[in-house]
Amino acid sequence: ASVHIVGEISGARDVPAHNFWRLSSSQALWCKYELMVEDNGRWIKSDGARSHLTPSQPASVDSSNNPVLSECGQTQVCVCDALGTAVWAHPIDVHYITTSLRGWPSIIFEVWAQDRGGRNEIAGYGVCHVPSAAGQYTLEVPLWRPVELATSRTSFLANPLGYIGQSLTALVRRSNGVFLGVWPRLHNDLNPDGFCEMTNAKRLIFHPPDQTGERRVLRTTASGSVQLSLSVLTRGFQKLGSGLNPAVEAAWLEEQKRKAQEKEESRLQAHART
């Protein structure tokens, strides 16, 4: 079976200016994104974005320059209009082949605000699942950003000095945010070095059930939304049914065993020649 995802990241709106000095002028926004698929051995990326330096090579690679299942990218910087809307119209075009419905694609967003000096600060994070039914969709993904950790607060009666100290620290942190635009953000960016690899930020956004402990102590605030226009084309999913098709799964396992056996035979032959 195959799924073809075509569309665009239309833009963002209602992203508040978290810097006092940006309130008098329109802010500029840009976005990192990653279309993620669970690497469970059932998915193959047939086609995606190509490198502008080497068109024959995929644009999404890991630190070892190996192709990855994810589709990473970044929009241009756009100055918001009078209504607070940034228009990116950034294209998405990726084709996957799969033998299972498990690990269906999701898209993670990381929106940044840029000031006139070129300094970037986080504006919000968001995630949405790609619709699993074929069709055309217009999606709006809510954004959020961290404010502080819940564990950094204590009651006045339990520890008066600690409460006063933490209140002063929070006041300084918020002053830095209001006047300098320096707000808390998740550890590690989406793709800090341009490589598609798992980071702590991705785990926290993409796998909330596995990060319940960390999400529980994280205080967040709403931060606008991202608009998407997607067309999902599917083929051959009728043979998979609503879950796993035993015949297809057995054929896949048999194919994996055959490939592993051929690899082992090639290794033994190479060892015998040496």
CSV table of C-alpha atoms in Angstrom, one decimal, residues 30 32-34 36 72 74 108-112 120-125 183-205:
chain,number,residue,atom,x,y,z
A,30,TRP,CA,9.3,31.4,10.2
A,32,LYS,CA,10.7,24.4,11.1
A,33,TYR,CA,8.6,21.3,10.4
A,34,GLU,CA,9.1,17.6,10.3
A,36,MET,CA,7.4,12.0,11.2
A,72,CYS,CA,12.2,17.9,7.4
A,74,GLN,CA,12.0,25.1,6.9
A,108,ILE,CA,5.6,18.6,14.1
A,109,PHE,CA,5.9,22.4,14.0
A,110,GLU,CA,8.3,24.8,15.6
A,111,VAL,CA,7.5,28.4,15.0
A,112,TRP,CA,10.1,31.1,15.6
A,120,ASN,CA,15.4,34.4,16.7
A,121,GLU,CA,13.2,33.3,19.7
A,122,ILE,CA,10.8,30.5,20.0
A,123,ALA,CA,7.1,31.4,19.4
A,124,GLY,CA,5.4,28.1,19.7
A,125,TYR,CA,5.3,24.3,19.2
A,183,TRP,CA,11.3,32.9,27.1
A,184,PRO,CA,11.8,29.3,28.2
A,185,ARG,CA,11.9,26.7,25.5
A,186,LEU,CA,12.4,22.9,25.2
A,187,HIS,CA,15.8,21.4,25.5
A,188,ASN,CA,17.2,20.9,21.9
A,189,ASP,CA,15.5,22.4,18.9
A,190,LEU,CA,13.6,20.3,16.4
A,191,ASN,CA,16.6,19.8,14.1
A,192,PRO,CA,19.4,21.9,15.7
A,193,ASP,CA,22.1,21.0,13.1
A,194,GLY,CA,19.9,20.4,10.1
A,195,PHE,CA,19.7,16.7,10.7
A,196,CYS,CA,16.5,14.6,11.2
A,197,GLU,CA,17.3,12.9,14.4
A,198,MET,CA,15.3,12.2,17.6
A,199,THR,CA,15.7,14.9,20.2
A,200,ASN,CA,14.2,15.5,23.7
A,201,ALA,CA,11.9,18.2,22.2
A,202,LYS,CA,10.5,15.7,19.6
A,203,ARG,CA,9.9,13.1,22.3
A,204,LEU,CA,8.0,15.6,24.4
A,205,ILE,CA,5.9,16.8,21.5
